PDB file of C-alpha atoms in Angstrom:
ATOM      1  CA  GLY L 242     -41.848  13.760  30.780  1.00 68.00           C
ATOM      2  CA  ASP L 243     -42.527  11.945  34.005  1.00 81.00           C
ATOM      3  CA  ASN L 244     -40.570  10.850  37.086  1.00 80.00           C
ATOM      4  CA  ILE L 245     -37.351  12.630  36.074  1.00 87.00           C
ATOM      5  CA  ASN L 246     -34.429  12.111  38.450  1.00 80.00           C
ATOM      6  CA  ILE L 247     -31.063  13.868  38.465  1.00 78.00           C
ATOM      7  CA  TYR L 248     -28.343  12.414  40.655  1.00 71.00           C
ATOM      8  CA  GLU L 249     -24.566  12.122  40.889  1.00 73.00           C
ATOM      9  CA  LEU L 250     -22.828   8.932  39.820  1.00 77.00           C
ATOM     10  CA  THR L 251     -20.141   7.951  42.301  1.00 83.00           C
ATOM     11  CA  CYS L 252     -18.888   5.055  40.173  1.00 92.00           C
ATOM     12  CA  ILE L 253     -18.939   4.943  36.385  1.00 93.00           C
ATOM     13  CA  PRO L 254     -18.247   2.052  33.993  1.00 94.00           C
ATOM     14  CA  PRO L 255     -14.898   1.788  32.182  1.00 95.00           C
ATOM     15  CA  SER L 256     -14.509   4.208  29.271  1.00 93.00           C
ATOM     16  CA  THR L 257     -13.212   1.522  26.908  1.00 95.00           C
ATOM     17  CA  VAL L 258     -12.967  -2.274  26.958  1.00 96.00           C
ATOM     18  CA  LEU L 259     -11.081  -3.929  24.090  1.00 96.00           C
ATOM     19  CA  VAL L 260     -10.494  -7.566  23.137  1.00 96.00           C
ATOM     20  CA  ASN L 261      -7.249  -8.463  21.348  1.00 94.00           C
ATOM     21  CA  ASP L 262      -4.699 -11.286  21.006  1.00 93.00           C
ATOM     22  CA  LEU L 263      -7.354 -13.698  19.799  1.00 92.00           C
ATOM     23  CA  THR L 264      -6.602 -17.388  19.251  1.00 92.00           C
ATOM     24  CA  PRO L 265      -8.988 -20.337  18.796  1.00 93.00           C
ATOM     25  CA  ASN L 266      -9.149 -20.879  22.570  1.00 96.00           C
ATOM     26  CA  SER L 267      -8.120 -17.629  24.246  1.00 97.00           C
ATOM     27  CA  ALA L 268      -8.302 -13.852  24.185  1.00 97.00           C
ATOM     28  CA  ASN L 269      -7.071 -10.897  26.216  1.00 98.00           C
ATOM     29  CA  LEU L 270      -9.444  -8.260  27.504  1.00 97.00           C
ATOM     30  CA  TYR L 271      -8.063  -4.747  28.060  1.00 98.00           C
ATOM     31  CA  ILE L 272      -9.869  -2.375  30.427  1.00 97.00           C
ATOM     32  CA  GLN L 273      -9.176   1.343  30.109  1.00 95.00           C
ATOM     33  CA  GLN L 274     -10.179   3.331  33.170  1.00 94.00           C
ATOM     34  CA  ASN L 275      -8.255   5.707  35.409  1.00 90.00           C
ATOM     35  CA  ASP L 276      -8.617   5.912  39.192  1.00 90.00           C
ATOM     36  CA  VAL L 277     -10.137   2.429  39.428  1.00 94.00           C
ATOM     37  CA  SER L 278      -8.201  -0.747  40.201  1.00 94.00           C
ATOM     38  CA  GLN L 279     -10.896  -3.391  40.502  1.00 97.00           C
ATOM     39  CA  TRP L 280     -13.539  -4.604  38.075  1.00 97.00           C
ATOM     40  CA  GLU L 281     -16.026  -7.409  37.583  1.00 98.00           C
ATOM     41  CA  VAL L 282     -15.759  -9.143  34.208  1.00 98.00           C
ATOM     42  CA  LEU L 283     -18.542 -11.193  32.643  1.00 98.00           C
ATOM     43  CA  VAL L 284     -18.199 -13.292  29.457  1.00 98.00           C
ATOM     44  CA  SER L 285     -20.930 -15.508  28.009  1.00 97.00           C
ATOM     45  CA  GLU L 286     -21.620 -17.584  24.901  1.00 97.00           C
ATOM     46  CA  THR L 287     -25.174 -16.227  24.942  1.00 95.00           C
ATOM     47  CA  THR L 288     -26.156 -12.605  24.683  1.00 95.00           C
ATOM     48  CA  PHE L 289     -27.482 -10.889  27.790  1.00 96.00           C
ATOM     49  CA  THR L 290     -28.540  -7.558  29.238  1.00 94.00           C
ATOM     50  CA  SER L 291     -27.588  -5.787  32.447  1.00 90.00           C
ATOM     51  CA  GLU L 292     -31.044  -6.644  33.784  1.00 92.00           C
ATOM     52  CA  SER L 293     -30.814 -10.322  32.777  1.00 94.00           C
ATOM     53  CA  LEU L 294     -27.353 -11.779  33.329  1.00 94.00           C
ATOM     54  CA  PRO L 295     -26.488 -15.322  32.180  1.00 95.00           C
ATOM     55  CA  GLU L 296     -26.839 -18.051  34.791  1.00 93.00           C
ATOM     56  CA  THR L 297     -23.858 -20.050  33.495  1.00 94.00           C
ATOM     57  CA  PRO L 298     -21.338 -17.619  32.021  1.00 96.00           C
ATOM     58  CA  ALA L 299     -18.121 -18.781  30.387  1.00 97.00           C
ATOM     59  CA  TYR L 300     -16.217 -16.446  32.728  1.00 97.00           C
ATOM     60  CA  ARG L 301     -17.184 -14.232  35.650  1.00 97.00           C
ATOM     61  CA  ALA L 302     -14.680 -12.891  38.148  1.00 97.00           C
ATOM     62  CA  ILE L 303     -13.541  -9.853  40.086  1.00 97.00           C
ATOM     63  CA  VAL L 304     -10.112  -8.794  38.828  1.00 97.00           C
ATOM     64  CA  ASN L 305      -7.466  -6.385  40.055  1.00 97.00           C
ATOM     65  CA  THR L 306      -5.649  -5.919  36.749  1.00 96.00           C
ATOM     66  CA  PRO L 307      -6.749  -4.082  33.590  1.00 97.00           C
ATOM     67  CA  VAL L 308      -5.519  -6.948  31.396  1.00 97.00           C
ATOM     68  CA  VAL L 309      -7.581 -10.111  31.754  1.00 98.00           C
ATOM     69  CA  SER L 310      -6.566 -13.375  30.073  1.00 97.00           C
ATOM     70  CA  LEU L 311      -9.520 -15.482  28.967  1.00 98.00           C
ATOM     71  CA  THR L 312      -8.592 -19.124  28.392  1.00 97.00           C
ATOM     72  CA  GLY L 313     -10.455 -22.360  27.736  1.00 97.00           C
ATOM     73  CA  LEU L 314     -12.670 -20.736  25.114  1.00 97.00           C
ATOM     74  CA  THR L 315     -14.278 -22.657  22.267  1.00 96.00           C
ATOM     75  CA  ALA L 316     -12.948 -22.111  18.744  1.00 94.00           C
ATOM     76  CA  ASN L 317     -15.087 -20.359  16.126  1.00 91.00           C
ATOM     77  CA  THR L 318     -17.552 -19.109  18.731  1.00 94.00           C
ATOM     78  CA  ASP L 319     -19.268 -15.789  19.502  1.00 95.00           C
ATOM     79  CA  TYR L 320     -18.690 -14.474  23.032  1.00 97.00           C
ATOM     80  CA  TYR L 321     -20.486 -11.553  24.639  1.00 98.00           C
ATOM     81  CA  TYR L 322     -18.780  -9.553  27.372  1.00 98.00           C
ATOM     82  CA  SER L 323     -19.241  -6.670  29.755  1.00 97.00           C
ATOM     83  CA  VAL L 324     -17.307  -5.066  32.602  1.00 97.00           C
ATOM     84  CA  ARG L 325     -18.320  -2.945  35.572  1.00 97.00           C
ATOM     85  CA  ALA L 326     -16.122  -0.935  37.885  1.00 97.00           C
ATOM     86  CA  ILE L 327     -15.849  -1.579  41.614  1.00 97.00           C
ATOM     87  CA  CYS L 328     -15.053   1.757  43.219  1.00 95.00           C
ATOM     88  CA  GLY L 329     -15.405   0.713  46.853  1.00 92.00           C
ATOM     89  CA  ALA L 330     -17.579  -1.121  49.341  1.00 90.00           C
ATOM     90  CA  ASN L 331     -21.172  -1.130  48.070  1.00 89.00           C
ATOM     91  CA  ASP L 332     -20.146   1.199  45.243  1.00 93.00           C
ATOM     92  CA  THR L 333     -20.317  -0.534  41.852  1.00 94.00           C
ATOM     93  CA  SER L 334     -20.963   1.000  38.452  1.00 95.00           C
ATOM     94  CA  ASP L 335     -23.489  -0.079  35.895  1.00 94.00           C
ATOM     95  CA  TRP L 336     -22.367  -2.723  33.421  1.00 96.00           C
ATOM     96  CA  LYS L 337     -20.497  -1.402  30.399  1.00 95.00           C
ATOM     97  CA  THR L 338     -22.373  -1.746  27.099  1.00 94.00           C
ATOM     98  CA  ILE L 339     -22.323  -5.429  26.092  1.00 96.00           C
ATOM     99  CA  ASN L 340     -20.045  -6.194  23.135  1.00 96.00           C
ATOM    100  CA  MET L 341     -19.082  -9.331  21.240  1.00 97.00           C
ATOM    101  CA  PHE L 342     -15.934 -11.019  19.945  1.00 96.00           C
ATOM    102  CA  HIS L 343     -15.432 -14.174  17.896  1.00 93.00           C
ATOM    103  CA  THR L 344     -12.671 -16.692  18.577  1.00 93.00           C
ATOM    104  CA  TYR L 345     -10.500 -17.847  15.709  1.00 89.00           C
ATOM    105  CA  CYS L 346     -11.089 -21.157  14.011  1.00 90.00           C
ATOM    106  CA  ALA L 347      -9.022 -24.153  15.051  1.00 91.00           C
ATOM    107  CA  ALA L 348      -6.484 -25.536  12.603  1.00 89.00           C
ATOM    108  CA  VAL L 349      -7.721 -28.544  10.621  1.00 89.00           C
ATOM    109  CA  ASN L 350      -6.050 -31.797   9.659  1.00 88.00           C
ATOM    110  CA  VAL L 351      -5.293 -32.673   6.053  1.00 86.00           C
ATOM    111  CA  PRO L 352      -6.610 -34.209   3.930  1.00 86.00           C
ATOM    112  CA  MET L 353      -9.728 -32.045   4.118  1.00 87.00           C
ATOM    113  CA  GLN L 354     -12.798 -31.632   1.937  1.00 91.00           C
ATOM    114  CA  GLU L 355     -15.226 -28.721   1.856  1.00 93.00           C
ATOM    115  CA  THR L 356     -18.448 -28.879  -0.148  1.00 95.00           C
ATOM    116  CA  PHE L 357     -19.983 -25.666   1.319  1.00 94.00           C
ATOM    117  CA  GLU L 358     -23.273 -27.443   1.889  1.00 95.00           C
ATOM    118  CA  THR L 359     -23.872 -26.177   5.436  1.00 93.00           C
ATOM    119  CA  ALA L 360     -24.634 -22.563   6.296  1.00 89.00           C
ATOM    120  CA  SER L 361     -21.603 -22.381   8.603  1.00 87.00           C
ATOM    121  CA  SER L 362     -19.159 -23.931   6.122  1.00 89.00           C
ATOM    122  CA  THR L 363     -17.482 -20.612   5.246  1.00 91.00           C
ATOM    123  CA  ASN L 364     -17.180 -19.386   8.836  1.00 88.00           C
ATOM    124  CA  CYS L 365     -13.517 -20.376   8.919  1.00 89.00           C
ATOM    125  CA  TRP L 366     -12.710 -18.960   5.489  1.00 90.00           C
ATOM    126  CA  SER L 367     -11.624 -15.339   5.391  1.00 87.00           C
ATOM    127  CA  ASN L 368     -10.882 -12.523   2.993  1.00 87.00           C
ATOM    128  CA  GLY L 369      -7.149 -11.900   3.016  1.00 83.00           C
ATOM    129  CA  GLY L 370      -7.401  -8.862   0.752  1.00 80.00           C
ATOM    130  CA  GLU L 371      -8.257  -5.252   1.418  1.00 79.00           C
ATOM    131  CA  SER L 372     -11.407  -5.275  -0.703  1.00 87.00           C
ATOM    132  CA  GLY L 373     -14.024  -7.574  -2.161  1.00 92.00           C
ATOM    133  CA  SER L 374     -15.881 -10.312  -0.340  1.00 93.00           C
ATOM    134  CA  VAL L 375     -15.817 -14.033   0.407  1.00 93.00           C
ATOM    135  CA  SER L 376     -19.160 -15.683   1.118  1.00 94.00           C
ATOM    136  CA  ARG L 377     -21.261 -18.790   0.670  1.00 94.00           C
ATOM    137  CA  SER L 378     -23.490 -18.759  -2.395  1.00 95.00           C
ATOM    138  CA  THR L 379     -26.465 -20.872  -3.392  1.00 95.00           C
ATOM    139  CA  SER L 380     -26.762 -19.113  -6.759  1.00 94.00           C
ATOM    140  CA  TYR L 381     -23.877 -20.974  -8.372  1.00 92.00           C
ATOM    141  CA  ARG L 382     -22.776 -24.564  -7.730  1.00 93.00           C
ATOM    142  CA  ARG L 383     -21.117 -27.399  -9.614  1.00 94.00           C
ATOM    143  CA  SER L 384     -22.916 -29.994  -7.494  1.00 93.00           C
ATOM    144  CA  GLY L 385     -24.947 -29.967  -4.338  1.00 95.00           C
ATOM    145  CA  THR L 386     -26.658 -26.749  -3.280  1.00 95.00           C
ATOM    146  CA  ALA L 387     -23.878 -24.207  -2.671  1.00 96.00           C
ATOM    147  CA  SER L 388     -20.359 -22.996  -3.399  1.00 96.00           C
ATOM    148  CA  ILE L 389     -17.957 -20.352  -2.132  1.00 95.00           C
ATOM    149  CA  ARG L 390     -18.238 -16.985  -3.888  1.00 95.00           C
ATOM    150  CA  ILE L 391     -15.080 -14.883  -4.219  1.00 93.00           C
ATOM    151  CA  GLU L 392     -15.654 -11.359  -5.520  1.00 93.00           C
ATOM    152  CA  ALA L 393     -12.471  -9.360  -6.213  1.00 90.00           C
ATOM    153  CA  ALA L 394     -11.009 -10.872  -3.065  1.00 89.00           C
ATOM    154  CA  THR L 395      -8.434 -13.309  -1.676  1.00 88.00           C
ATOM    155  CA  ALA L 396     -10.105 -16.328  -0.061  1.00 90.00           C
ATOM    156  CA  VAL L 397      -8.046 -17.863   2.754  1.00 90.00           C
ATOM    157  CA  THR L 398      -8.874 -21.407   3.853  1.00 89.00           C
ATOM    158  CA  PRO L 399      -8.767 -22.567   7.464  1.00 88.00           C
ATOM    159  CA  GLU L 400      -5.247 -23.163   8.747  1.00 86.00           C
ATOM    160  CA  PHE L 401      -3.850 -26.656   8.098  1.00 86.00           C
ATOM    161  CA  ILE L 402      -2.021 -28.862  10.578  1.00 87.00           C
ATOM    162  CA  ALA L 403       0.958 -29.959   8.500  1.00 83.00           C
ATOM    163  CA  ASP L 404       4.737 -29.720   8.780  1.00 83.00           C
ATOM    164  CA  SER L 405       4.922 -29.569   5.001  1.00 81.00           C
ATOM    165  CA  LEU L 406       2.519 -29.546   2.066  1.00 79.00           C
ATOM    166  CA  THR L 407       4.985 -31.399  -0.157  1.00 83.00           C
ATOM    167  CA  GLY L 408       3.171 -34.186  -1.980  1.00 86.00           C
ATOM    168  CA  PHE L 409      -0.295 -32.705  -1.380  1.00 85.00           C
ATOM    169  CA  MET L 410      -2.693 -31.718  -4.164  1.00 87.00           C
ATOM    170  CA  ILE L 411      -5.619 -29.308  -4.259  1.00 89.00           C
ATOM    171  CA  ASN L 412      -8.474 -29.788  -6.694  1.00 90.00           C
ATOM    172  CA  GLY L 413     -11.940 -28.422  -7.216  1.00 93.00           C
ATOM    173  CA  TRP L 414     -14.017 -26.438  -9.679  1.00 94.00           C
ATOM    174  CA  CYS L 415     -13.918 -22.767 -10.710  1.00 93.00           C
ATOM    175  CA  TYR L 416     -16.616 -20.612 -12.268  1.00 94.00           C
ATOM    176  CA  ALA L 417     -16.621 -17.034 -13.523  1.00 95.00           C
ATOM    177  CA  THR L 418     -19.127 -14.580 -14.974  1.00 94.00           C
ATOM    178  CA  SER L 419     -16.695 -13.291 -17.601  1.00 94.00           C
ATOM    179  CA  ASP L 420     -14.188 -14.888 -19.970  1.00 96.00           C
ATOM    180  CA  SER L 421     -10.483 -15.497 -19.224  1.00 95.00           C
ATOM    181  CA  VAL L 422     -10.537 -15.042 -15.460  1.00 94.00           C
ATOM    182  CA  ASP L 423      -7.417 -16.010 -13.491  1.00 93.00           C
ATOM    183  CA  PHE L 424      -7.618 -17.802 -10.144  1.00 91.00           C
ATOM    184  CA  ALA L 425      -4.243 -17.558  -8.399  1.00 91.00           C
ATOM    185  CA  ILE L 426      -3.570 -20.337  -5.870  1.00 92.00           C
ATOM    186  CA  GLY L 427      -0.910 -20.114  -3.186  1.00 91.00           C
ATOM    187  CA  VAL L 428      -0.101 -20.751   0.477  1.00 89.00           C
ATOM    188  CA  VAL L 429       0.338 -18.404   3.434  1.00 87.00           C
ATOM    189  CA  ALA L 430       2.345 -19.020   6.588  1.00 83.00           C
ATOM    190  CA  ASP L 431       0.227 -16.676   8.699  1.00 78.00           C
ATOM    191  CA  PRO L 432      -3.528 -16.753   8.003  1.00 70.00           C
ATOM    192  CA  ASN L 433      -3.923 -13.535  10.019  1.00 69.00           C
ATOM    193  CA  ASP L 434      -1.429 -11.726   7.752  1.00 77.00           C
ATOM    194  CA  PRO L 435      -1.779 -13.372   4.336  1.00 79.00           C
ATOM    195  CA  ALA L 436      -0.468 -10.430   2.316  1.00 78.00           C
ATOM    196  CA  SER L 437       3.063 -10.599   3.737  1.00 84.00           C
ATOM    197  CA  SER L 438       3.377 -14.416   3.844  1.00 85.00           C
ATOM    198  CA  TYR L 439       1.801 -15.398   0.522  1.00 87.00           C
ATOM    199  CA  GLU L 440       3.727 -17.765  -1.754  1.00 89.00           C
ATOM    200  CA  PRO L 441       2.215 -18.422  -5.206  1.00 90.00           C
ATOM    201  CA  LEU L 442       1.812 -22.008  -6.413  1.00 90.00           C
ATOM    202  CA  THR L 443      -0.109 -21.852  -9.686  1.00 92.00           C
ATOM    203  CA  THR L 444      -2.789 -20.005 -11.616  1.00 94.00           C
ATOM    204  CA  VAL L 445      -5.968 -21.555 -12.981  1.00 92.00           C
ATOM    205  CA  VAL L 446      -7.583 -19.841 -15.966  1.00 94.00           C
ATOM    206  CA  VAL L 447     -11.333 -20.043 -16.497  1.00 94.00           C
ATOM    207  CA  PRO L 448     -11.480 -19.541 -20.290  1.00 95.00           C
ATOM    208  CA  VAL L 449     -15.239 -19.306 -20.796  1.00 95.00           C
ATOM    209  CA  SER L 450     -17.786 -17.570 -18.611  1.00 95.00           C
ATOM    210  CA  TYR L 451     -20.698 -19.422 -17.007  1.00 95.00           C
ATOM    211  CA  GLN L 452     -18.981 -22.781 -17.316  1.00 94.00           C
ATOM    212  CA  TRP L 453     -17.337 -24.784 -14.540  1.00 94.00           C
ATOM    213  CA  THR L 454     -13.659 -25.515 -15.118  1.00 91.00           C
TER     214      THR L 454
END
């Protein structure tokens, strides 16, 4: 070893900082720390370190409450955040370990079309089940270069802006790697809780494997 120093910390960072209540354009940040009533909060669209802070953060402020409302955020965007405690005059902690959250996707107008051609095209699709996966695939496609791959999962589309879906139709192509695979199609009222708000519409059967239906 070399140049080892041992010293007392008079001000320590918060023990826990959580982000909840996410929407496309807002989030709430919860600071958990006893015996401290003032913090500095930093939020940025670009990652940073405690030695190299962003010059134009999305949010930077000194707050006197452990619950901080972040508004005016951009939908479907990664945000990096950190908090440090202010224990008194000229007594500030180190920055808490930098973490990240992702804002929800904004609702989309109908009619809509998704071809899955861009790398980010499935960012606003989610897996509403407890297992499996939903991802973009370039291994299988009916046309173009890509498709959405659903493996033992429930794929949830982006939220639609519509008072009613009466009179609307959904069409597309299905593909399976085994015979007689069912694709159940339905709607959900709450995309963040699809299991409890799912209403079935129809079932599409792919009769033969390795053929688009």
